[in-house]
PDB file of C-alpha atoms in Angstrom:
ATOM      1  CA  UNK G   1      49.558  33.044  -9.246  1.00 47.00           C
ATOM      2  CA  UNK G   2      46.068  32.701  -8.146  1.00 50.00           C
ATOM      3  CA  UNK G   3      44.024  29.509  -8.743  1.00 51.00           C
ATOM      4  CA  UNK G   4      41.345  31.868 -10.424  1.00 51.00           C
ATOM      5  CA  UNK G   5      44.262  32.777 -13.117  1.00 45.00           C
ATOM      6  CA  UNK G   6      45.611  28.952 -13.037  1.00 48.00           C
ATOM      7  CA  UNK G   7      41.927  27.855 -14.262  1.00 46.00           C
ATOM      8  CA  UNK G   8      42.000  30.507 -17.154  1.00 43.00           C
ATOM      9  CA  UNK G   9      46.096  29.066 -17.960  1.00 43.00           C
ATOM     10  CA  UNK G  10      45.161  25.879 -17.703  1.00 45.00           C
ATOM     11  CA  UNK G  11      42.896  26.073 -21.038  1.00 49.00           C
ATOM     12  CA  UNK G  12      45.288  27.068 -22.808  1.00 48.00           C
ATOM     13  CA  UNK G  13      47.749  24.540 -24.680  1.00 50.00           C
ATOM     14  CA  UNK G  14      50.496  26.630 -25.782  1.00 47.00           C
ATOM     15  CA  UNK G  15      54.057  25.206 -24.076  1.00 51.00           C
ATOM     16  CA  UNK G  16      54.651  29.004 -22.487  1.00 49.00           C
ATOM     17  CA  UNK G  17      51.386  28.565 -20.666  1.00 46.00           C
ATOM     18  CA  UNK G  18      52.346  24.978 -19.097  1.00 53.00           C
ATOM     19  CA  UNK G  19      55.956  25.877 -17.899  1.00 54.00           C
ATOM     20  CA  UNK G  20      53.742  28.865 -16.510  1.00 51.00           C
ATOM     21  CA  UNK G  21      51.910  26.453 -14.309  1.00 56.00           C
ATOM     22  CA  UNK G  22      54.743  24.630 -13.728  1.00 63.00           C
ATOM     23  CA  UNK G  23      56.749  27.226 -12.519  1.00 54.00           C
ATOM     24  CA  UNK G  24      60.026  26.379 -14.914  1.00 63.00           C
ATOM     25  CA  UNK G  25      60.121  22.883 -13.537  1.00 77.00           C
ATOM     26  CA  UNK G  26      62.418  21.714 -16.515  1.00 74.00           C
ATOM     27  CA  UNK G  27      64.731  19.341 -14.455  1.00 80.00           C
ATOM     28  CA  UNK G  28      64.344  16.315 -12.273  1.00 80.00           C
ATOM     29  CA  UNK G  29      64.935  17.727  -8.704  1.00 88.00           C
ATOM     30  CA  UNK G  30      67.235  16.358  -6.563  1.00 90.00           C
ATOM     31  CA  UNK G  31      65.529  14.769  -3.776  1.00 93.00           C
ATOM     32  CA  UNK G  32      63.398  12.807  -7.049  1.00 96.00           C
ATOM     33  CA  UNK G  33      60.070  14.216  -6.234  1.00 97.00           C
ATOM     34  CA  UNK G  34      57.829  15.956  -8.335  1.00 96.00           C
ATOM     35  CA  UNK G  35      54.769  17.636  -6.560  1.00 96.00           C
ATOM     36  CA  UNK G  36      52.779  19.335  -9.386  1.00 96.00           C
ATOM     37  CA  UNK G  37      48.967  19.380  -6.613  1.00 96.00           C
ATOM     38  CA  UNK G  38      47.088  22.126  -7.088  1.00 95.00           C
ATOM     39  CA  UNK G  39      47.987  23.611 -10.660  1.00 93.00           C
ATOM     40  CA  UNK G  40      44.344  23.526 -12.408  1.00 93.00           C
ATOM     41  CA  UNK G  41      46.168  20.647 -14.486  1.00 95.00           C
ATOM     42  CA  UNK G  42      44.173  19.303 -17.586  1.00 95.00           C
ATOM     43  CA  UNK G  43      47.003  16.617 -18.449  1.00 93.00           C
ATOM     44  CA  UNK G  44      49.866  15.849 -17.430  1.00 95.00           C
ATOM     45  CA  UNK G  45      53.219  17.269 -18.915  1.00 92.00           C
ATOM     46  CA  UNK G  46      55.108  15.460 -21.140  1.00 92.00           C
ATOM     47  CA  UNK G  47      58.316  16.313 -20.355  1.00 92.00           C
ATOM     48  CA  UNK G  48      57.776  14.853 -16.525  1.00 95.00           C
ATOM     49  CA  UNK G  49      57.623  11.201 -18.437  1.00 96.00           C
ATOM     50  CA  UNK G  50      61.306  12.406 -19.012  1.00 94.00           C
ATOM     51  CA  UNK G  51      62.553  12.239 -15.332  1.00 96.00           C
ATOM     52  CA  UNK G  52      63.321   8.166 -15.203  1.00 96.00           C
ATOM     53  CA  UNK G  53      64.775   8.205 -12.096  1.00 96.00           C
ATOM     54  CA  UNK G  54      61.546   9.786 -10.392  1.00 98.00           C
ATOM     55  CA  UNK G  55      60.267   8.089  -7.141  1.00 98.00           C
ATOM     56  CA  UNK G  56      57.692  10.704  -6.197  1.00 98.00           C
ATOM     57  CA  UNK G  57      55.123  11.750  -7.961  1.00 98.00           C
ATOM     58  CA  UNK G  58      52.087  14.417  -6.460  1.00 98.00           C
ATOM     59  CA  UNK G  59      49.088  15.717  -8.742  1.00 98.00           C
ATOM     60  CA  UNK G  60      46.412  15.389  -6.021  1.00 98.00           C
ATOM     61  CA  UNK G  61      43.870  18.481  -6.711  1.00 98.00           C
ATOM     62  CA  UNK G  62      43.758  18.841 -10.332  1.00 97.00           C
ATOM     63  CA  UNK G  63      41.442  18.504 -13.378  1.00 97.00           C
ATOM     64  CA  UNK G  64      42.961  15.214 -15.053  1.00 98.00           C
ATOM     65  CA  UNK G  65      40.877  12.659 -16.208  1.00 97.00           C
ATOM     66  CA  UNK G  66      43.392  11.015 -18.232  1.00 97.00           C
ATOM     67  CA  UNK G  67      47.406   9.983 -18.342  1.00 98.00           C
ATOM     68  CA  UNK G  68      49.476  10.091 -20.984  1.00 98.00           C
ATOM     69  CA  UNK G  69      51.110   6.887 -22.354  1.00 97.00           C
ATOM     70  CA  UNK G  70      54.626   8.012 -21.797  1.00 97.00           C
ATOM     71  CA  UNK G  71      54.330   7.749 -17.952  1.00 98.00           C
ATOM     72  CA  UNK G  72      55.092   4.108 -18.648  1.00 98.00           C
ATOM     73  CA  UNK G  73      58.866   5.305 -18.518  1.00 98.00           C
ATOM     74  CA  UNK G  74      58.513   6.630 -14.835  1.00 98.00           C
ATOM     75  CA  UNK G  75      59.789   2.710 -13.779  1.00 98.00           C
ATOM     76  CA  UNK G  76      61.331   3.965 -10.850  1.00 98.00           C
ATOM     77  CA  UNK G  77      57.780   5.495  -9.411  1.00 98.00           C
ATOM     78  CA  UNK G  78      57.300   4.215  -6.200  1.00 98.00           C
ATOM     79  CA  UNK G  79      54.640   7.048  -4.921  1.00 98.00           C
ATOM     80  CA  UNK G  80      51.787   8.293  -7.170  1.00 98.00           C
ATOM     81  CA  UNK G  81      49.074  10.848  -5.820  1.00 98.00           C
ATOM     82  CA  UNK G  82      46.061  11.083  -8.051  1.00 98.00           C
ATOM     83  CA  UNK G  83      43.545  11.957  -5.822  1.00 98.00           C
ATOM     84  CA  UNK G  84      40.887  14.901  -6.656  1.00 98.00           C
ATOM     85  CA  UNK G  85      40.904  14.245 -10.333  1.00 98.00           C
ATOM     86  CA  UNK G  86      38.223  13.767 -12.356  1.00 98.00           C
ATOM     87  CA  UNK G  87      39.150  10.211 -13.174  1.00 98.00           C
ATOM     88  CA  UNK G  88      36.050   8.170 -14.295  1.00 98.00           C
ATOM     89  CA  UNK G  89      38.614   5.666 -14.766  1.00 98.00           C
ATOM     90  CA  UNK G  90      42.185   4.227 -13.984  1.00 98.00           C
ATOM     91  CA  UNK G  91      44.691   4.830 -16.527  1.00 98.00           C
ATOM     92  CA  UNK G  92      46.248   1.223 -17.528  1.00 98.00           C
ATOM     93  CA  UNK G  93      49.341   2.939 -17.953  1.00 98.00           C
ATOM     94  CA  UNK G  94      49.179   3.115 -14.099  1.00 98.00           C
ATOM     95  CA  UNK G  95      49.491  -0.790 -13.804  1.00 98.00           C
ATOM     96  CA  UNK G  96      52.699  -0.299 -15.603  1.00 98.00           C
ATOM     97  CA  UNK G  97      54.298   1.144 -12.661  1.00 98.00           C
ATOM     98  CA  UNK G  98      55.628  -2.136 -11.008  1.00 97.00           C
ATOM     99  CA  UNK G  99      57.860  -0.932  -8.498  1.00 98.00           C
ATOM    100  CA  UNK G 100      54.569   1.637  -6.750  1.00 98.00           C
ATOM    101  CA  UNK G 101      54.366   1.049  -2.759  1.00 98.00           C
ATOM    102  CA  UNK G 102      51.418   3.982  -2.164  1.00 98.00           C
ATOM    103  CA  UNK G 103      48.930   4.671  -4.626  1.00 98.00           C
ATOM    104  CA  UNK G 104      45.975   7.635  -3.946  1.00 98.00           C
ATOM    105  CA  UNK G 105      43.274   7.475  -5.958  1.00 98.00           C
ATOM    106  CA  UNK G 106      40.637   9.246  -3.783  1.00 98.00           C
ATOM    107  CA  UNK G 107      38.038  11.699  -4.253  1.00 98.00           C
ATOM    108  CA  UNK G 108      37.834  10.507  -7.905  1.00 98.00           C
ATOM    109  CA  UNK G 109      34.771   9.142 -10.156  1.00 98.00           C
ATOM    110  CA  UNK G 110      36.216   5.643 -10.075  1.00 98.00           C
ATOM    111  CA  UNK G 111      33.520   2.797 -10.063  1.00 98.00           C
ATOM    112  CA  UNK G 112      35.394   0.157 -10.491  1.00 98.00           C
ATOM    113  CA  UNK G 113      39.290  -0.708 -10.625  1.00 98.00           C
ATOM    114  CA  UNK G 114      41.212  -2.567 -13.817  1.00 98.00           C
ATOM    115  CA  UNK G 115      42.208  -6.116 -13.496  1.00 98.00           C
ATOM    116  CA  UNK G 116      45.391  -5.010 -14.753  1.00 98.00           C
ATOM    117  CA  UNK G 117      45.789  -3.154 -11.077  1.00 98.00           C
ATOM    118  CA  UNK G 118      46.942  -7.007 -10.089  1.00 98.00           C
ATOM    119  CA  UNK G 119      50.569  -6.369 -11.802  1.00 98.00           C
ATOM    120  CA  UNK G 120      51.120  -4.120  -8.612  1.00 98.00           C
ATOM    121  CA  UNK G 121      52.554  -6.599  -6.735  1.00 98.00           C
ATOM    122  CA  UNK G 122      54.464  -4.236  -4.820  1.00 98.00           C
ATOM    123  CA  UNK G 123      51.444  -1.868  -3.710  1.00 98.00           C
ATOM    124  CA  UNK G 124      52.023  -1.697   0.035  1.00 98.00           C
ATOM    125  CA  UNK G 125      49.161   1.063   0.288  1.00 98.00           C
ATOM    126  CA  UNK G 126      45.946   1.731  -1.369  1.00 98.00           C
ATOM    127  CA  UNK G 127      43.534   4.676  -1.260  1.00 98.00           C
ATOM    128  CA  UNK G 128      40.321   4.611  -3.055  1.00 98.00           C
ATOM    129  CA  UNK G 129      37.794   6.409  -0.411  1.00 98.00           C
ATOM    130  CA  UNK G 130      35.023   8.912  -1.869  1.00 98.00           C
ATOM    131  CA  UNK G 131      34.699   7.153  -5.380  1.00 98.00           C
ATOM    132  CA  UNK G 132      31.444   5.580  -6.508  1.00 98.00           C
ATOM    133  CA  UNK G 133      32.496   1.932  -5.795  1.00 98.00           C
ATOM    134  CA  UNK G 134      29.487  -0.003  -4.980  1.00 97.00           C
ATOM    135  CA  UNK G 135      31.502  -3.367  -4.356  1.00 97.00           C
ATOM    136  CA  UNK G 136      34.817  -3.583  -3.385  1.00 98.00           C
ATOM    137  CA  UNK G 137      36.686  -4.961  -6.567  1.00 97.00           C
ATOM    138  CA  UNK G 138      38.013  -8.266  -6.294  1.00 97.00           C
ATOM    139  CA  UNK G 139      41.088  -7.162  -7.823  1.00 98.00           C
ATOM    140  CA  UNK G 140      42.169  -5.596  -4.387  1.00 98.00           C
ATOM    141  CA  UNK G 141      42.197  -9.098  -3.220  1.00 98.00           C
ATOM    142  CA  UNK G 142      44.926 -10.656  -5.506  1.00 98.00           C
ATOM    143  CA  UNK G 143      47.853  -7.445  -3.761  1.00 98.00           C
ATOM    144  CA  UNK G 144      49.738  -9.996  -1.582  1.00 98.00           C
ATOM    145  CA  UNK G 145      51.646  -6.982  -0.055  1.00 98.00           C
ATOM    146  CA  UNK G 146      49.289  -4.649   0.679  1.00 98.00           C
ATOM    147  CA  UNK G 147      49.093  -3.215   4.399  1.00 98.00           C
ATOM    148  CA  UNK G 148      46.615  -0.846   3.940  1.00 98.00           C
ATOM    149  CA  UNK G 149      43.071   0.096   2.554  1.00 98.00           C
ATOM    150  CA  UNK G 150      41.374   3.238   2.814  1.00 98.00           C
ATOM    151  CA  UNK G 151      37.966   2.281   1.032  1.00 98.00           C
ATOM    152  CA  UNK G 152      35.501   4.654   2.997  1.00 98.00           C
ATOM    153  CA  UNK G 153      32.979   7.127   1.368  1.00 98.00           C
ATOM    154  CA  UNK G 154      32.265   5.128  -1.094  1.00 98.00           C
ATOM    155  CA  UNK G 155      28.681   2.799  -1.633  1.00 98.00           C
ATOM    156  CA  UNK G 156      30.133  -0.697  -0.189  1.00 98.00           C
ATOM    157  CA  UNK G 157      27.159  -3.125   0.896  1.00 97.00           C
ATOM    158  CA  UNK G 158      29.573  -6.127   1.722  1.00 96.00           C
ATOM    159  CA  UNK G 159      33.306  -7.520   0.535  1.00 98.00           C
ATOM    160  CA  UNK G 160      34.716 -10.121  -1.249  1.00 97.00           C
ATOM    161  CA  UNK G 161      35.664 -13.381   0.664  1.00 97.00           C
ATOM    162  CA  UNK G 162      38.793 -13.269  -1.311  1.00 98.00           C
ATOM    163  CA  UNK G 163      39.951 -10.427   1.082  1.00 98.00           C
ATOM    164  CA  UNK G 164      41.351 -13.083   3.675  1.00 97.00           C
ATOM    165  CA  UNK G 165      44.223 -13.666   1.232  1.00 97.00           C
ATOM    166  CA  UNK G 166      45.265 -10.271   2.317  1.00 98.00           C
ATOM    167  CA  UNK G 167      47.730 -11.786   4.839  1.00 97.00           C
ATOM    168  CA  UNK G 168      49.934  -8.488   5.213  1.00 98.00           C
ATOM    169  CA  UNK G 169      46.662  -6.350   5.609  1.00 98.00           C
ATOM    170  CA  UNK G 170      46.807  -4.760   9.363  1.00 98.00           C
ATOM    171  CA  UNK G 171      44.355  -1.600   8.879  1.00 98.00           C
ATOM    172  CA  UNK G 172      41.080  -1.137   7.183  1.00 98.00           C
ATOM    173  CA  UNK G 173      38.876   1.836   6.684  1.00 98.00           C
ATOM    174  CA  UNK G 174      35.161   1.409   5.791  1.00 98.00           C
ATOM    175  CA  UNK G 175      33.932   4.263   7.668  1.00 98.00           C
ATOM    176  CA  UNK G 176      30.891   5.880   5.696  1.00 98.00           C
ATOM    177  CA  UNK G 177      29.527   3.177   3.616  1.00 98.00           C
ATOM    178  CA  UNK G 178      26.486   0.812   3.180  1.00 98.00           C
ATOM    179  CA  UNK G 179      27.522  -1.877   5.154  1.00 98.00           C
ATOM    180  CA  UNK G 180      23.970  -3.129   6.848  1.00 97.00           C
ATOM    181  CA  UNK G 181      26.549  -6.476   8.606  1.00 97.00           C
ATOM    182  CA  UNK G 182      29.729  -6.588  10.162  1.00 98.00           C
ATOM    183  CA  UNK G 183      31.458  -8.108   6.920  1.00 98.00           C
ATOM    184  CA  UNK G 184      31.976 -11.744   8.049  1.00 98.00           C
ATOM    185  CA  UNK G 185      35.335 -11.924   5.780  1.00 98.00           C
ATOM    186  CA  UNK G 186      36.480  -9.652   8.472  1.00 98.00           C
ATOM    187  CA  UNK G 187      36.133 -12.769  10.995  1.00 98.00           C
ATOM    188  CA  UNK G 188      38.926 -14.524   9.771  1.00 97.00           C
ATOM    189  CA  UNK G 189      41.381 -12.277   9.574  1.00 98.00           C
ATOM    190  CA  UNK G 190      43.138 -12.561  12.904  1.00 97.00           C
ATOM    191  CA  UNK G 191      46.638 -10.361  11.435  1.00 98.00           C
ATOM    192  CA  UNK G 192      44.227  -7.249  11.423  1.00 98.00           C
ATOM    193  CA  UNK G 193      45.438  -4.494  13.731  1.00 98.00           C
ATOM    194  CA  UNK G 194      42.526  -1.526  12.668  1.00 98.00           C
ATOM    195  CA  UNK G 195      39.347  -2.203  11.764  1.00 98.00           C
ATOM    196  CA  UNK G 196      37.510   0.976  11.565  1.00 98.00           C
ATOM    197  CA  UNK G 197      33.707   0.300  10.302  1.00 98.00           C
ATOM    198  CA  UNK G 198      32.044   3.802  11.445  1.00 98.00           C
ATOM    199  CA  UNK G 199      28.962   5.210   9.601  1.00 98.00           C
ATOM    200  CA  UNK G 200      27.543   2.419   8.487  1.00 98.00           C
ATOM    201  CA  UNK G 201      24.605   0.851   8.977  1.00 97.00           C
ATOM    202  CA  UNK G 202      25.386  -2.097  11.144  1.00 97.00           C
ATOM    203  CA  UNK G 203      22.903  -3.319  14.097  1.00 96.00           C
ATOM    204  CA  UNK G 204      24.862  -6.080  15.586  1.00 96.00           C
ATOM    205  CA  UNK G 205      28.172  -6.828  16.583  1.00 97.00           C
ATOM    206  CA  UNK G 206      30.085 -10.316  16.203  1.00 97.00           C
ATOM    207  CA  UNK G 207      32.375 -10.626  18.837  1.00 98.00           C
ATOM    208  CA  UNK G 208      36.235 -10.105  17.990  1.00 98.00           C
ATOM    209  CA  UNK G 209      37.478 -11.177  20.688  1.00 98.00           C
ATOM    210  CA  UNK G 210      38.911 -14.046  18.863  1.00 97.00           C
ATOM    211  CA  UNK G 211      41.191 -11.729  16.871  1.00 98.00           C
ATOM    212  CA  UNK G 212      44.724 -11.767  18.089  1.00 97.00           C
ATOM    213  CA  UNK G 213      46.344  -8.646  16.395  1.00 97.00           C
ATOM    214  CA  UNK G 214      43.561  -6.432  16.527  1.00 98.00           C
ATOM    215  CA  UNK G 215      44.338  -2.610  18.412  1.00 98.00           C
ATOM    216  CA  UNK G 216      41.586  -0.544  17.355  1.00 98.00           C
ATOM    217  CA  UNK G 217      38.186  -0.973  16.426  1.00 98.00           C
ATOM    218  CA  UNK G 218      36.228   1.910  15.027  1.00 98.00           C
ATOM    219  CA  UNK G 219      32.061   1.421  15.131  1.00 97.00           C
ATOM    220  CA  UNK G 220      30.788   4.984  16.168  1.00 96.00           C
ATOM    221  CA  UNK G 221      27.307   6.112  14.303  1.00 96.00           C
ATOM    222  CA  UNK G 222      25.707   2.879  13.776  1.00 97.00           C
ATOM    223  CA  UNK G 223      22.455   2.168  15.041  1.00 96.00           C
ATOM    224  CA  UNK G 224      24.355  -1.269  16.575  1.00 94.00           C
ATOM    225  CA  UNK G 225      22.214  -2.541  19.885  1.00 90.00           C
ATOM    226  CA  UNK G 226      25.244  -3.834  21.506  1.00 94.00           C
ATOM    227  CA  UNK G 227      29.252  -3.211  21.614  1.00 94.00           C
ATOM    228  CA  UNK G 228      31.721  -5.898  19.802  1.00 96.00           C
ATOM    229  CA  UNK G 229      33.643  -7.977  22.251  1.00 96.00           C
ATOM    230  CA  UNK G 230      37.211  -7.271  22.356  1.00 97.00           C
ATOM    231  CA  UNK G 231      40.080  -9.156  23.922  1.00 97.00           C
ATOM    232  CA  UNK G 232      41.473  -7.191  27.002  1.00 95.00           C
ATOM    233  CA  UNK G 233      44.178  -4.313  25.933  1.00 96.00           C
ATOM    234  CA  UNK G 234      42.041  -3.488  22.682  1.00 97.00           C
ATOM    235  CA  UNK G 235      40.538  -0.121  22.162  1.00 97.00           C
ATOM    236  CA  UNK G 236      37.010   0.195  20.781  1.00 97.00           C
ATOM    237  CA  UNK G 237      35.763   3.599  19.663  1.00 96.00           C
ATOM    238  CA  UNK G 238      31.408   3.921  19.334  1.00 93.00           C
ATOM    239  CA  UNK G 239      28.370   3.417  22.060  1.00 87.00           C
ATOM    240  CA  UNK G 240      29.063   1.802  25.054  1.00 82.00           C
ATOM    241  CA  UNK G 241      33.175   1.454  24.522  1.00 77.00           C
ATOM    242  CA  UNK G 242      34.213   2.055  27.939  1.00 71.00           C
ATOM    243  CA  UNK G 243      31.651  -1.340  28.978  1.00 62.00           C
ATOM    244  CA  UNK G 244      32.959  -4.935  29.307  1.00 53.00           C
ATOM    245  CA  UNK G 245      32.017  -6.755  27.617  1.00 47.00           C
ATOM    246  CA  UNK G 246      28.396  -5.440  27.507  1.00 45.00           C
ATOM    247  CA  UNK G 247      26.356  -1.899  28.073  1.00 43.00           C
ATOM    248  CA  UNK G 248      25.341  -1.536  31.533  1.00 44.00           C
ATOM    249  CA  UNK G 249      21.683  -1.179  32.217  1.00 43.00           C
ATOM    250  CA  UNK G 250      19.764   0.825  34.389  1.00 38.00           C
ATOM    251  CA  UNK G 251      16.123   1.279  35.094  1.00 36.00           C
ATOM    252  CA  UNK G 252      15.689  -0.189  31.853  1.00 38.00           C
ATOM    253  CA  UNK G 253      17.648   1.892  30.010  1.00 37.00           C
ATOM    254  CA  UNK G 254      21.028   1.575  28.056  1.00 35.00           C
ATOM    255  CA  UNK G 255      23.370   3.837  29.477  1.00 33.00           C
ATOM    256  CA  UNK G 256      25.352   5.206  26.449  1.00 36.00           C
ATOM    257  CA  UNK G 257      28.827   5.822  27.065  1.00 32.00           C
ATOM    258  CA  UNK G 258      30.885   7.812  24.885  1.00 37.00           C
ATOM    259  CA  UNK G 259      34.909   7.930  24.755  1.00 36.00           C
ATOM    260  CA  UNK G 260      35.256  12.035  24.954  1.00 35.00           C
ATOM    261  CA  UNK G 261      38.649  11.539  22.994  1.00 40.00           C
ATOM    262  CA  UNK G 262      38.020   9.768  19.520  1.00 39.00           C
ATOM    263  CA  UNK G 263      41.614   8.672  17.513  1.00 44.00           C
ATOM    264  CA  UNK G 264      42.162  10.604  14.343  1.00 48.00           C
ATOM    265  CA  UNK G 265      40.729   9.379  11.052  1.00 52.00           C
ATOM    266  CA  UNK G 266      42.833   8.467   8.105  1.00 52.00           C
ATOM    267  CA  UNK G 267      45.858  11.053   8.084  1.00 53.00           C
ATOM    268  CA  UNK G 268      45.221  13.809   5.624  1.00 55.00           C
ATOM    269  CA  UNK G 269      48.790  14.403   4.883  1.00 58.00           C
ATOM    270  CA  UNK G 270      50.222  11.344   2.569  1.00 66.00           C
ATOM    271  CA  UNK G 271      51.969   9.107   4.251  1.00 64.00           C
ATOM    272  CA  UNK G 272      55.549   7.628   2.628  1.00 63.00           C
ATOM    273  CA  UNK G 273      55.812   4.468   4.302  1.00 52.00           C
ATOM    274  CA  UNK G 274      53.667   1.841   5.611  1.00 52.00           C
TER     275      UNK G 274
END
């Protein structure tokens, strides 16, 4: 069916036009994962709250901007995709999914997150990049488990100092944002692995050489006048990477040095562990 004829469908309420777009999904499948991305969904079926023993659910790319109570039963959820919605808001019903590990909320309206999102204690991975977040909520700070944070695209100035409790964290994006500093916060926490702060605005560089776990640092397109110090064995992506520990100078003139190879940004394709 084409998405042009999905759109029209999806307008429609009748049941015959939803197990249209659902092409006769009727029973839990097997493997317990439901991907339902791309239908020109407007909610979400009820008869999916009926699959208890789900573990995967998928409805990145569709028109929701709301969840139905009933998804409350789905206790078993440990994956939930609900990126390119139209959310303006997180559905509390969400925070009743204790047992979720990976939770995509990106490319949404979101600007800001429940403090019910705290009842997540299991969240192990959390996407919110491209919302309209202008801080990052503090609420982040209180998911003891959580590994990683994809928080780029959005209108971040600084973050919380809260965010050192995040003693599992080992990656963080923050690439396109409104960071004018290096968030200090970042300074103390010596478990992070990837710290990847490109497109900001950020004109000096703390050194991290202090940082024991860190393996990448990301810093490219910032109108920085110097490189952060690493420790040796740590790769640094942005001007002057490939000079230790500062850009060489000559006739006056910083030489910029660019890596020709830069590492892949956030995997489009949804991880399933962390």
């Amino acid at each position: 069916m084409g998405n042009s004829l999905k759109a029209i469908v999806a307008f429609v309420p009748s049941d015959k036009c939803q197990k249209y777009l659902l092409e006769d999904l009727e029973e839990m499948p097997v493997d317990k994962m439901v991907d339902l991305s791309g239908r020109q969904l407007r909610w979400l079926p009820l008869h999916i709250c009926s699959f208890r023993e789900l573990v995967k659910l998928y409805l990145s790319d569709n028109n929701l901007n709301h969840l139905p109570p009933e998804l409350e039963q789905l206790q078993n959820l440990q994956i939930l995709a609900l990126d390119f919605n139209n959310f303006k808001a997180l559905p509390l019903v969400v925070c009743t999914l204790k047992q979720l590990c990976i939770l995509y909320l990106g490319n949404n309206k979101l600007c800001s997150l429940p403090l019910e999102l705290r009842l997540l204690q299991n969240l192990r991975t959390l996407w919110i990049e491209s919302n309209c977040l202008q801080c990052l909520p503090e609420v982040v700070c209180e998911l003891s488990l959580l590994k990683t944070l994809h928080a780029g695209s959005n209108a971040l100035r600084t973050l919380p100092a809260q965010l050192r409790c995040l003693q599992e964290l080992r990656t963080i994006w923050l690439s396109g944002n409104l960071l004018s500093e290096f968030p200090p916060v970042l300074l103390d926490m010596p478990f992070l692995e990837v710290i990847d702060v490109d497109r900001n605005s950020i004109r000096f560089f703390p050194s991290l050489a202090h940082l024991p776990g860190l393996k990448l640092v990301i810093y490219d397109h910032n109108p920085c006048r110097n490189a952060p110090k690493v420790a040796k064995g740590v790769r640094r992506v942005g001007r002057w990477s490939e000079e230790t520990p500062e850009p060489r100078k000559r006739s006056g003139a910083v030489v910029e040095i660019m890596l020709t190879e830069k590492p892949l940004p956030p995997p489009a394709t949804k991880p399933e562990t962390e």
